[in-house]
Protein backbone atom coordinates (compact mmCIF):
# COMPACT_ATOMS: atom_id res chain seq x y z
CA MET A 1 0.08 0.68 0.06
CA LEU A 2 3.19 2.13 0.50
CA ASN A 3 4.26 2.06 -3.29
CA PRO A 4 0.38 1.25 -4.81
CA LEU A 5 -0.67 1.65 -8.96
CA VAL A 6 -2.51 5.20 -9.36
CA ILE A 7 -4.78 5.54 -11.79
CA SER A 8 -5.27 9.31 -11.31
CA PRO A 9 -4.92 11.55 -8.48
CA GLY A 10 -6.71 9.89 -5.44
CA LEU A 11 -7.32 7.01 -6.45
CA ILE A 12 -4.85 3.66 -5.90
CA PHE A 13 -5.19 0.09 -6.53
CA ASP A 14 -2.72 -2.43 -4.61
CA GLY A 15 -3.35 -5.75 -3.07
CA ARG A 16 -4.89 -5.04 0.16
CA SER A 17 -7.94 -7.48 -0.51
CA VAL A 18 -5.48 -10.47 -1.25
CA MET A 19 -3.84 -9.87 2.41
CA VAL A 20 -6.73 -8.63 4.33
CA SER A 21 -8.48 -11.61 3.73
CA LEU A 22 -5.55 -13.92 4.09
CA GLY A 23 -4.90 -12.85 7.58
CA SER A 24 -8.94 -12.55 8.25
CA LEU A 25 -8.57 -16.41 6.86
CA PHE A 26 -5.78 -17.86 8.48
CA PHE A 27 -5.85 -16.19 12.25
CA GLY A 28 -9.42 -15.22 12.43
CA PRO A 29 -10.84 -12.66 14.54
CA TRP A 30 -8.32 -10.57 15.81
CA ALA A 31 -5.94 -10.51 12.90
CA SER A 32 -8.55 -9.42 11.16
CA ALA A 33 -9.02 -6.42 13.56
CA ILE A 34 -6.03 -5.49 13.20
CA SER A 35 -4.81 -5.60 9.93
CA VAL A 36 -8.73 -4.14 8.50
CA ALA A 37 -7.39 -0.70 11.71
CA MET A 38 -4.23 -0.73 10.04
CA THR A 39 -5.22 -0.39 6.30
CA MET A 40 -7.65 1.88 6.93
CA SER A 41 -5.98 4.17 8.42
CA CYS A 42 -2.88 4.26 6.16
CA ARG A 43 -6.05 4.71 3.35
CA LEU A 44 -7.52 7.70 5.36
CA TYR A 45 -4.08 8.91 5.34
CA LEU A 46 -4.19 8.71 1.53
CA GLY A 47 -7.79 10.46 1.06
CA GLY A 48 -8.34 10.69 -2.73
CA PRO A 49 -11.76 10.34 -5.09
CA GLY A 50 -11.27 6.19 -4.71
CA ASN A 51 -11.15 6.75 -0.88
CA ILE A 52 -14.69 5.33 0.35
CA MET A 53 -13.84 2.26 -2.51
CA GLY A 54 -11.06 1.52 -0.66
CA LEU A 55 -12.36 0.90 3.21
CA LEU A 56 -15.21 -0.64 2.05
CA VAL A 57 -12.89 -2.87 -0.16
CA ILE A 58 -11.57 -3.20 3.20
CA LEU A 59 -14.00 -4.46 5.09
CA SER A 60 -15.40 -7.01 2.38
CA SER A 61 -12.16 -8.63 1.84
CA ALA A 62 -11.73 -8.61 6.09
CA GLY A 63 -16.11 -10.45 5.66
CA ILE A 64 -14.99 -12.42 3.52
CA GLY A 65 -11.94 -13.48 5.29
CA LEU A 66 -13.55 -14.54 8.16
CA PHE A 67 -16.83 -15.89 7.15
CA ALA A 68 -14.05 -18.71 5.43
CA HIS A 69 -12.66 -19.24 8.73
CA PHE A 70 -15.51 -20.56 10.76
CA ARG A 71 -16.85 -22.51 7.31
CA LEU A 72 -13.56 -23.83 6.21
CA MET A 73 -10.61 -23.48 8.99
CA SER A 74 -10.68 -25.85 11.83
CA GLU A 75 -8.24 -27.66 14.51
CA ASP A 76 -6.91 -30.54 12.40
CA ARG A 77 -7.71 -29.07 8.43
CA MET A 78 -6.55 -25.87 6.25
CA PRO A 79 -8.22 -25.16 3.06
CA SER A 80 -7.60 -26.85 -0.03
CA LEU A 81 -6.35 -25.19 -3.37
CA PRO A 82 -9.89 -25.28 -5.17
CA GLN A 83 -10.99 -23.94 -2.09
CA LEU A 84 -8.35 -21.11 -1.60
CA TYR A 85 -9.60 -20.71 -5.79
CA ARG A 86 -12.85 -19.84 -5.09
CA PHE A 87 -12.07 -17.63 -1.77
CA GLY A 88 -10.04 -15.72 -3.77
CA LEU A 89 -12.46 -15.05 -6.55
CA ALA A 90 -14.69 -14.21 -4.29
CA VAL A 91 -13.00 -11.33 -2.53
CA GLN A 92 -11.70 -10.16 -5.81
CA VAL A 93 -15.89 -10.02 -7.26
CA ALA A 94 -16.39 -8.18 -4.38
CA THR A 95 -13.40 -5.93 -4.86
CA LEU A 96 -15.29 -5.25 -8.55
CA ILE A 97 -18.15 -5.02 -6.75
CA MET A 98 -17.08 -2.20 -4.73
CA THR A 99 -16.13 0.56 -7.47
CA MET A 100 -19.69 1.51 -7.28
CA ALA A 101 -18.81 4.04 -4.50
CA LEU A 102 -16.67 5.54 -7.35
CA PRO A 103 -17.68 8.85 -8.76
CA GLN A 104 -20.06 8.17 -12.17
CA ASP A 105 -17.02 8.82 -14.63
CA GLN A 106 -14.62 6.91 -13.05
CA ILE A 107 -16.83 3.69 -12.32
CA TRP A 108 -15.87 2.63 -16.21
CA LEU A 109 -12.81 3.98 -16.42
CA VAL A 110 -11.17 1.45 -13.29
CA ILE A 111 -13.11 -1.41 -14.18
CA LYS A 112 -11.23 -1.25 -17.48
CA ALA A 113 -8.00 -0.88 -16.21
CA ILE A 114 -8.39 -3.31 -13.09
CA ALA A 115 -10.71 -6.16 -13.99
CA LEU A 116 -8.77 -9.12 -16.16
CA PRO A 117 -5.61 -8.42 -14.12
CA ILE A 118 -8.09 -8.83 -10.42
CA ILE A 119 -10.61 -11.86 -12.15
CA LEU A 120 -7.69 -13.69 -13.44
CA LEU A 121 -4.12 -12.90 -10.88
CA PHE A 122 -5.22 -11.95 -7.84
CA PRO A 123 -7.15 -15.40 -7.20
CA LEU A 124 -4.26 -16.80 -8.44
CA ALA A 125 -2.03 -15.27 -5.80
CA THR A 126 -4.06 -15.75 -3.20
CA VAL A 127 -4.08 -19.13 -3.99
CA LEU A 128 -0.64 -19.07 -3.68
CA THR A 129 0.38 -16.87 -0.55
CA GLY A 130 -2.76 -19.45 1.20
CA LYS A 131 -0.60 -22.49 -0.11
CA VAL A 132 2.37 -21.09 2.00
CA LEU A 133 0.67 -19.66 5.00
CA SER A 134 -1.04 -22.99 5.17
CA ASP A 135 1.99 -24.69 4.86
CA GLN A 136 3.61 -22.65 7.96
CA LEU A 137 0.65 -23.05 10.25
CA SER A 138 0.24 -26.90 9.38
CA ASN A 139 4.08 -26.92 10.38
CA ILE A 140 4.12 -25.21 13.03
CA LYS A 141 1.21 -27.37 14.45
CA TYR A 142 2.29 -30.63 13.73
CA LEU A 143 6.19 -28.76 15.89
CA THR A 144 3.64 -27.97 18.59
CA ARG A 145 2.25 -31.18 18.66
CA LEU A 146 4.78 -33.70 18.05
CA GLN A 147 6.64 -31.08 22.07
CA GLU A 148 3.61 -31.85 23.79
CA THR A 149 3.89 -35.56 22.81
CA ARG A 150 7.45 -35.36 23.49
CA GLN A 151 7.03 -33.57 26.83
CA GLN A 152 3.68 -35.99 27.23
CA LEU A 153 6.00 -38.72 26.21
CA ALA A 154 8.75 -37.84 29.16
CA LEU A 155 6.03 -37.45 31.35
CA THR A 156 5.03 -40.31 30.89
CA LEU A 157 9.02 -41.88 31.01
CA LYS A 158 9.25 -40.38 34.65
CA SER A 159 5.91 -41.53 36.12
CA ILE A 160 5.97 -45.02 34.95
CA GLY A 161 6.36 -47.21 37.76
CA ASP A 162 8.52 -49.22 36.40
CA ALA A 163 12.55 -49.14 34.52
CA VAL A 164 12.76 -48.40 31.61
CA ILE A 165 15.65 -48.17 29.55
CA SER A 166 16.27 -47.91 25.07
CA VAL A 167 19.39 -48.69 23.65
CA ASP A 168 20.33 -48.14 20.36
CA LEU A 169 21.56 -51.11 17.45
CA GLU A 170 25.06 -50.63 19.37
CA GLY A 171 23.25 -51.13 22.49
CA ARG A 172 24.57 -47.46 23.77
CA ILE A 173 22.54 -46.39 26.01
CA GLN A 174 19.77 -43.53 24.65
CA LEU A 175 17.66 -43.22 27.27
CA MET A 176 16.83 -44.15 30.54
CA ASN A 177 13.64 -42.64 33.29
CA PRO A 178 14.67 -41.59 36.39
CA VAL A 179 13.58 -45.56 38.18
CA ALA A 180 16.02 -47.01 35.95
CA GLU A 181 18.61 -44.54 37.63
CA ARG A 182 17.74 -45.43 41.20
CA LEU A 183 17.75 -48.92 40.58
CA THR A 184 21.25 -49.30 38.59
CA GLY A 185 22.51 -46.25 40.57
CA TRP A 186 23.86 -44.44 37.08
CA PRO A 187 22.04 -40.74 36.45
CA HIS A 188 20.97 -40.60 32.67
CA ALA A 189 23.84 -37.94 31.84
CA GLU A 190 26.66 -40.28 32.66
CA ALA A 191 24.85 -43.42 31.35
CA LYS A 192 24.36 -41.51 28.03
CA GLY A 193 26.06 -42.90 25.21
CA ARG A 194 27.95 -46.11 27.79
CA ARG A 195 26.80 -49.69 26.61
CA LEU A 196 24.17 -51.27 28.29
CA THR A 197 26.64 -54.07 29.62
CA ASP A 198 28.23 -51.45 31.37
CA ILE A 199 25.87 -50.37 33.87
CA PHE A 200 23.06 -53.06 33.98
CA ASN A 201 25.31 -55.95 35.54
CA ILE A 202 23.31 -59.37 35.98
CA VAL A 203 23.97 -62.40 37.46
CA ASN A 204 22.00 -65.87 38.49
CA GLY A 205 20.68 -65.21 41.99
CA HIS A 206 21.48 -69.36 42.35
CA THR A 207 24.93 -69.30 41.62
CA ARG A 208 26.06 -65.55 41.19
CA GLN A 209 27.67 -67.08 37.33
CA PRO A 210 27.02 -63.84 34.95
CA VAL A 211 23.58 -63.63 32.90
CA GLU A 212 23.86 -62.73 28.93
CA ASN A 213 22.12 -59.41 28.86
CA PRO A 214 18.36 -59.41 26.88
CA VAL A 215 18.46 -56.52 25.15
CA ASP A 216 22.03 -58.40 22.99
CA LYS A 217 19.80 -61.31 22.94
CA VAL A 218 16.80 -59.03 21.72
CA LEU A 219 19.23 -57.51 18.80
CA ALA A 220 20.08 -60.84 17.79
CA ASP A 221 16.97 -62.39 17.68
CA ARG A 222 15.00 -59.84 16.62
CA ARG A 223 11.85 -61.42 19.38
CA LEU A 224 11.08 -60.05 22.63
CA THR A 225 12.70 -61.99 25.08
CA GLY A 226 12.92 -62.15 29.13
CA LEU A 227 15.13 -62.76 32.10
CA ALA A 228 15.23 -65.61 34.27
CA ASN A 229 14.20 -66.27 37.80
CA ARG A 230 15.97 -65.22 40.11
CA THR A 231 17.79 -62.71 38.76
CA ILE A 232 19.95 -59.95 40.56
CA LEU A 233 20.65 -56.79 39.43
CA ILE A 234 23.93 -55.45 41.08
CA ALA A 235 23.57 -51.83 41.70
CA ARG A 236 26.94 -49.28 40.85
CA ASP A 237 26.94 -49.18 43.78
CA GLY A 238 26.97 -53.15 45.07
CA THR A 239 23.05 -52.94 46.39
CA GLU A 240 21.51 -55.57 44.96
CA TYR A 241 17.91 -56.36 43.82
CA GLN A 242 16.29 -59.07 42.18
CA ILE A 243 14.54 -58.19 39.30
CA ALA A 244 11.77 -59.60 36.24
CA ASP A 245 12.29 -58.03 32.95
CA SER A 246 11.55 -58.38 29.04
CA ALA A 247 13.31 -55.97 26.18
CA SER A 248 11.70 -56.22 22.63
CA PRO A 249 12.64 -54.76 19.43
CA VAL A 250 11.84 -50.79 18.43
CA CYS A 251 10.70 -51.17 14.77
CA PRO A 252 10.26 -47.53 12.64
CA ALA A 253 7.47 -47.77 10.24
CA ASP A 254 9.74 -48.89 7.55
CA GLY A 255 10.16 -52.35 9.78
CA GLN A 256 14.82 -51.99 10.21
CA ILE A 257 14.82 -51.91 13.50
CA SER A 258 16.37 -48.91 15.30
CA GLY A 259 16.90 -50.54 18.36
CA ALA A 260 15.72 -51.55 22.01
CA VAL A 261 13.38 -51.20 25.09
CA MET A 262 13.79 -52.83 28.60
CA VAL A 263 11.51 -52.68 31.04
CA PHE A 264 12.53 -54.20 34.85
CA ARG A 265 11.03 -53.53 38.04
CA ASP A 266 12.62 -54.45 41.14
CA VAL A 267 10.53 -57.98 42.42
CA THR A 268 13.23 -58.13 45.88
CA GLU A 269 10.16 -57.51 47.96
CA GLU A 270 7.46 -59.41 45.52
CA ASN A 271 10.05 -62.69 45.75
CA ARG A 272 10.35 -62.10 49.47
CA SER A 273 6.10 -62.44 50.48
CA VAL A 274 5.61 -64.90 47.84
CA ALA A 275 8.44 -67.54 49.22
CA ALA A 276 6.27 -66.14 52.60
CA LEU A 277 3.49 -66.68 51.17
CA GLU A 278 4.72 -70.29 49.70
CA GLU A 279 6.12 -71.85 53.02
CA SER A 280 2.91 -70.69 55.00
CA GLU A 281 1.06 -73.05 52.47
CA LEU A 282 3.45 -76.10 52.74
CA LEU A 283 3.11 -75.14 56.80
CA PHE A 284 -0.73 -74.98 56.72
CA ARG A 285 -0.25 -78.10 53.87
CA LYS A 286 1.97 -80.30 56.05
CA LEU A 287 -0.54 -79.01 59.22
CA PHE A 288 -3.17 -80.62 57.26
CA LYS A 289 -1.91 -83.30 55.34
CA GLU A 290 0.14 -84.91 58.15
CA HIS A 291 -1.54 -83.58 61.14
CA GLU A 292 -2.47 -87.40 63.40
CA ALA A 293 -5.90 -86.21 63.45
CA VAL A 294 -8.60 -87.74 61.39
CA LYS A 295 -9.10 -84.32 58.22
CA LEU A 296 -11.75 -84.02 55.42
CA ILE A 297 -12.64 -81.03 53.70
CA ILE A 298 -16.56 -81.53 52.50
CA ASP A 299 -18.51 -79.30 49.63
CA PRO A 300 -21.63 -78.52 52.16
CA VAL A 301 -23.80 -78.20 48.49
CA SER A 302 -22.35 -81.90 46.31
CA LYS A 303 -21.69 -83.28 49.99
CA SER A 304 -18.33 -84.47 48.19
CA ILE A 305 -15.16 -85.16 49.83
CA ILE A 306 -12.69 -82.23 48.59
CA ASP A 307 -9.46 -83.39 50.88
CA ALA A 308 -8.38 -85.94 53.58
CA ASN A 309 -5.51 -86.18 55.09
CA HIS A 310 -3.21 -89.06 55.95
CA ALA A 311 -4.52 -90.19 58.57
CA ALA A 312 -7.89 -90.46 57.13
CA GLU A 313 -6.94 -92.43 54.91
CA ALA A 314 -6.06 -94.85 57.14
CA PHE A 315 -8.89 -94.64 59.40
CA TYR A 316 -11.41 -94.98 56.95
CA GLY A 317 -9.40 -97.39 54.93
CA TRP A 318 -10.11 -96.13 51.56
CA SER A 319 -6.83 -94.20 49.40
CA LEU A 320 -7.09 -90.56 49.57
CA GLU A 321 -7.40 -90.73 45.52
CA GLN A 322 -11.07 -92.79 46.34
CA LEU A 323 -11.98 -90.67 49.76
CA LYS A 324 -11.76 -87.40 47.02
CA GLN A 325 -14.79 -89.62 44.59
CA MET A 326 -16.91 -89.83 47.58
CA ASP A 327 -19.02 -87.96 48.97
CA ILE A 328 -19.98 -87.53 53.45
CA GLY A 329 -23.35 -89.67 52.95
CA GLN A 330 -21.60 -93.30 52.10
CA ILE A 331 -19.37 -93.04 55.15
CA ASN A 332 -21.70 -90.41 57.22
CA THR A 333 -24.72 -92.92 58.26
CA LEU A 334 -27.35 -90.61 59.00
CA PRO A 335 -30.12 -90.19 56.79
CA SER A 336 -29.72 -87.14 53.93
CA GLU A 337 -32.54 -84.84 55.52
CA GLN A 338 -30.74 -84.89 59.12
CA LEU A 339 -27.50 -85.35 57.89
CA ASP A 340 -28.27 -81.95 55.44
CA GLY A 341 -29.68 -80.13 59.18
CA GLN A 342 -26.19 -80.61 60.58
CA MET A 343 -24.20 -79.02 57.73
CA LYS A 344 -26.88 -76.05 58.22
CA GLN A 345 -25.72 -75.99 61.69
CA ALA A 346 -22.35 -76.17 61.58
CA LEU A 347 -22.46 -73.45 58.21
CA SER A 348 -24.52 -71.26 60.80
CA ARG A 349 -21.86 -71.95 63.40
CA SER A 350 -24.84 -72.12 65.78
CA ARG A 351 -23.01 -75.76 66.94
CA ILE A 352 -19.48 -77.12 65.70
CA ARG A 353 -19.78 -80.43 67.56
CA PHE A 354 -21.31 -83.60 66.52
CA GLU A 355 -21.35 -87.39 67.17
CA PHE A 356 -21.93 -89.93 63.98
CA LYS A 357 -21.42 -93.30 63.44
CA HIS A 358 -19.45 -93.60 60.38
CA ARG A 359 -18.70 -96.58 57.96
CA ILE A 360 -14.98 -97.62 57.06
CA ALA A 361 -14.07 -99.29 54.36
CA ASP A 362 -14.22 -103.35 55.98
CA GLY A 363 -18.33 -102.45 56.40
CA ALA A 364 -18.09 -101.89 60.17
CA PHE A 365 -18.62 -98.73 62.13
CA ARG A 366 -16.86 -96.15 63.82
CA ASP A 367 -18.11 -93.88 66.03
CA VAL A 368 -17.10 -90.39 66.02
CA GLU A 369 -17.10 -87.11 67.69
CA VAL A 370 -16.45 -84.41 64.58
CA PHE A 371 -15.73 -80.31 64.77
CA SER A 372 -16.70 -78.83 61.74
CA SER A 373 -15.78 -75.06 60.93
CA LYS A 374 -16.60 -73.21 58.37
CA ILE A 375 -13.73 -72.15 55.62
CA CYS A 376 -13.96 -69.95 52.60
CA VAL A 377 -11.40 -70.76 49.93
CA LYS A 378 -11.40 -69.34 46.68
CA GLY A 379 -14.45 -67.58 46.77
CA LYS A 380 -16.19 -70.97 48.16
CA ILE A 381 -17.26 -71.67 51.38
CA LEU A 382 -16.34 -75.83 52.69
CA LEU A 383 -16.57 -77.38 56.00
CA HIS A 384 -13.07 -78.40 57.22
CA SER A 385 -14.07 -82.08 59.81
CA ILE A 386 -11.73 -82.89 62.89
CA ILE A 387 -12.69 -86.15 63.03
CA HIS A 388 -11.73 -88.17 66.50
CA ASP A 389 -12.64 -92.18 67.03
CA ILE A 390 -14.44 -92.27 69.81
CA THR A 391 -15.39 -95.79 69.62
CA GLN A 392 -13.73 -97.27 73.33
CA ARG A 393 -15.19 -94.24 75.17
CA LYS A 394 -18.68 -94.96 73.21
CA GLN A 395 -18.20 -99.29 74.68
CA ALA A 396 -16.83 -97.61 78.32
CA GLU A 397 -19.53 -95.46 78.44
CA ARG A 398 -22.02 -98.20 77.78
CA ALA A 399 -20.27 -100.76 80.18
CA LEU A 400 -20.40 -98.04 83.12
CA MET A 401 -24.33 -97.30 82.74
CA GLU A 402 -24.81 -100.98 82.39
CA SER A 403 -23.17 -101.58 85.91
CA GLU A 404 -24.43 -98.27 87.47
CA ASN A 405 -27.68 -99.71 86.34
CA ARG A 406 -27.17 -103.22 87.72
CA TYR A 407 -25.55 -101.71 91.37
CA ARG A 408 -28.53 -99.41 91.64
CA SER A 409 -30.86 -102.00 90.99
CA ILE A 410 -29.35 -103.83 94.16
CA ILE A 411 -29.54 -100.35 96.15
CA MET A 412 -32.86 -100.63 95.49
CA HIS A 413 -34.19 -103.96 95.93
CA SER A 414 -32.04 -104.55 98.98
CA PRO A 415 -33.81 -105.71 102.01
CA ASP A 416 -31.56 -103.00 103.63
CA ALA A 417 -32.74 -99.45 104.27
CA ILE A 418 -29.63 -98.54 102.04
CA PHE A 419 -29.02 -94.23 101.77
CA VAL A 420 -25.98 -91.69 100.06
CA ASN A 421 -24.94 -89.19 101.45
CA LEU A 422 -23.61 -86.33 99.01
CA ASP A 423 -21.51 -83.27 100.92
CA GLY A 424 -23.63 -83.11 103.33
CA HIS A 425 -27.49 -84.65 101.95
CA ILE A 426 -28.85 -87.43 101.05
CA THR A 427 -29.08 -88.05 97.07
CA ILE A 428 -30.57 -91.33 96.64
CA VAL A 429 -32.17 -93.72 99.27
CA ASN A 430 -34.07 -96.93 98.18
CA ASN A 431 -37.55 -98.47 99.11
CA ALA A 432 -36.23 -100.21 102.39
CA CYS A 433 -34.94 -96.68 103.72
CA VAL A 434 -38.13 -94.77 103.05
CA GLN A 435 -40.30 -98.06 104.01
CA LEU A 436 -38.22 -97.35 107.54
CA PHE A 437 -38.21 -93.87 107.97
CA GLY A 438 -41.69 -93.37 107.50
CA ALA A 439 -42.08 -92.21 104.05
CA THR A 440 -44.18 -91.96 101.27
CA HIS A 441 -41.97 -91.36 98.30
CA PRO A 442 -38.21 -91.58 98.35
CA ASP A 443 -39.09 -87.48 97.68
CA GLU A 444 -39.64 -86.60 101.23
CA LEU A 445 -36.05 -87.32 102.02
CA ILE A 446 -33.32 -87.37 99.06
CA GLY A 447 -32.08 -83.30 99.87
CA LYS A 448 -32.13 -84.14 104.03
CA THR A 449 -29.09 -83.78 106.00
CA PRO A 450 -28.35 -86.69 108.36
CA ASP A 451 -29.38 -84.47 111.02
CA ASP A 452 -32.55 -84.96 109.80
CA LEU A 453 -32.25 -88.82 109.75
CA PHE A 454 -29.87 -89.18 113.03
CA GLY A 455 -29.50 -86.62 115.09
CA PRO A 456 -27.51 -83.97 115.69
CA SER A 457 -25.38 -86.65 117.73
CA LEU A 458 -23.91 -88.61 114.53
CA PRO A 459 -20.45 -86.20 113.31
CA GLN A 460 -19.39 -86.32 116.95
CA LYS A 461 -20.45 -90.35 116.99
CA MET A 462 -18.89 -90.83 113.27
CA GLY A 463 -16.01 -88.95 114.80
CA ASN A 464 -15.07 -91.35 117.02
CA LYS A 465 -15.65 -94.49 116.04
CA ARG A 466 -13.59 -95.08 113.36
CA THR A 467 -12.57 -98.99 113.76
CA SER A 468 -11.43 -99.37 110.37
CA TRP A 469 -9.78 -97.98 106.65
CA LYS A 470 -10.50 -100.37 103.80
CA MET A 471 -8.94 -99.16 100.21
CA GLY A 472 -9.44 -95.23 100.97
CA ILE A 473 -13.20 -96.02 102.81
CA ARG A 474 -13.42 -94.87 106.36
CA GLN A 475 -16.80 -97.04 108.20
CA TYR A 476 -18.28 -96.89 110.91
CA ARG A 477 -20.05 -99.74 112.41
CA ARG A 478 -22.69 -100.05 115.30
CA LEU A 479 -24.88 -96.23 115.61
CA LYS A 480 -27.61 -97.07 116.82
CA ARG A 481 -31.10 -95.22 116.78
CA LYS A 482 -34.65 -95.58 117.72
CA SER A 483 -36.59 -95.05 114.66
CA CYS A 484 -40.76 -95.85 114.20
CA GLY A 485 -40.07 -98.29 117.17
CA TRP A 486 -37.26 -99.83 115.44
CA MET A 487 -33.38 -100.22 116.82
CA VAL A 488 -30.91 -100.22 114.02
CA ARG A 489 -28.08 -101.23 113.51
CA ALA A 490 -25.67 -98.37 111.05
CA SER A 491 -23.17 -99.34 108.73
CA MET A 492 -21.45 -96.08 107.04
CA TRP A 493 -18.66 -95.87 105.02
CA ARG A 494 -17.00 -92.44 104.19
CA SER A 495 -14.60 -91.49 101.17
CA TRP A 496 -12.84 -88.64 101.32
CA HIS A 497 -12.82 -88.10 97.11
CA PRO A 498 -15.95 -86.82 95.94
CA PRO A 499 -16.70 -86.32 100.35
CA SER A 500 -19.58 -88.93 100.31
CA TRP A 501 -20.90 -91.25 103.12
CA LEU A 502 -23.08 -94.52 102.07
CA GLY A 503 -24.93 -95.54 105.30
CA ILE A 504 -26.91 -99.45 105.71
CA GLN A 505 -29.26 -99.33 108.29
CA LYS A 506 -30.64 -103.11 109.34
CA PRO A 507 -33.21 -103.02 112.05
CA PHE A 508 -33.14 -105.31 115.27
CA THR A 509 -35.62 -106.05 118.31
């Protein structure tokens, strides 16, 4: 505009329409406003009969440029060459229309002078200039995005919890993240350019022999590889870390390997936890398998035996494989409905101790005491049952009961009056004793004290008339009492553990 084409004094023509329209198209409202203000100020300064036309051309060019900006431009799209040509043509047609603002005698003169150049040349100038701007903007956006991507990748690399090292085809370090720096003991600035083997010293945890560098193997085989278990990384200061790693080739779009990247992590604590877990699992497995008590793991839904220990194998007479193919209903003699009820009690923990009869392999039956509790294994509810053989105890209990019933029958049917005093109160009396003391029912005498039957002098008499010891029992004889017109002779035995008396009274005249 400072060197315009002068058609007549005050009537000039230049390329302001091209520049203002392209500035509005590519850079939007703010750039448009600035360019409009500058060009209009300059045009007003120049003045002349073409002043109004010049202002209108500036405004129309900016308006068409802004319209195209919102229609053609986007974050990831630039106008095409045909679109730029049509855009430039529209701007120049508007310029020709604006000649109508010139004085009447100059309109046709100006049209003849500028019509052909602006219709043929200015749209092409718009295309060429627009293409340059479009390429420049695309490059700027590409570089901006590339920088943002690099920053994002660098941030990701720094934030990742695993150690990352990338190398070139010669195995020289190109990049390390902070975790890799910490584990190797080498800062990135010192390690860059060194061979990986200089900073990545790994040995076998068992043999302490050097381990082949995984990157060398990747570059040779061109495929993903990893380290064996129990690989130890020796850091720069001698600190040792158990690590797990993998390395893979870096292949650009052309398919040619440009290097390798290795990712590794410290698994020292993880391995310790795994070892402790394995040791704990082995311990509890031994507690189950090798315990002397009979143990079964039962599925309460299917009633199948999930597992059994060696004691169960010996007790029941079936092998472990056979037991695991059986259900508890084949062992427990309870009807299925009752067995289901017992299992529900164990699952609800309302009851944990049970007594059953179990069938064993030779067809015999054993009395057992079962302690059953609910356990959860991998989300599945099971019953852990501990079985004690109580067959001999049950036999002894039955024998004791039979003996007790037999002696109780002897006592109750004895013609002599017999009573038992436990802790100072009568607990048992026979029929003859009830008759001797004039009672009508044993309950009238049970609970009374010896003083109620013999008078308060009995303890002194018992203390004075010790006659013999026999198997820890003191025997007292010849106590006399007149009861119901009878003279009685009483024999008393006293036991200290627990303290009790057994009295036998014989009426005599």
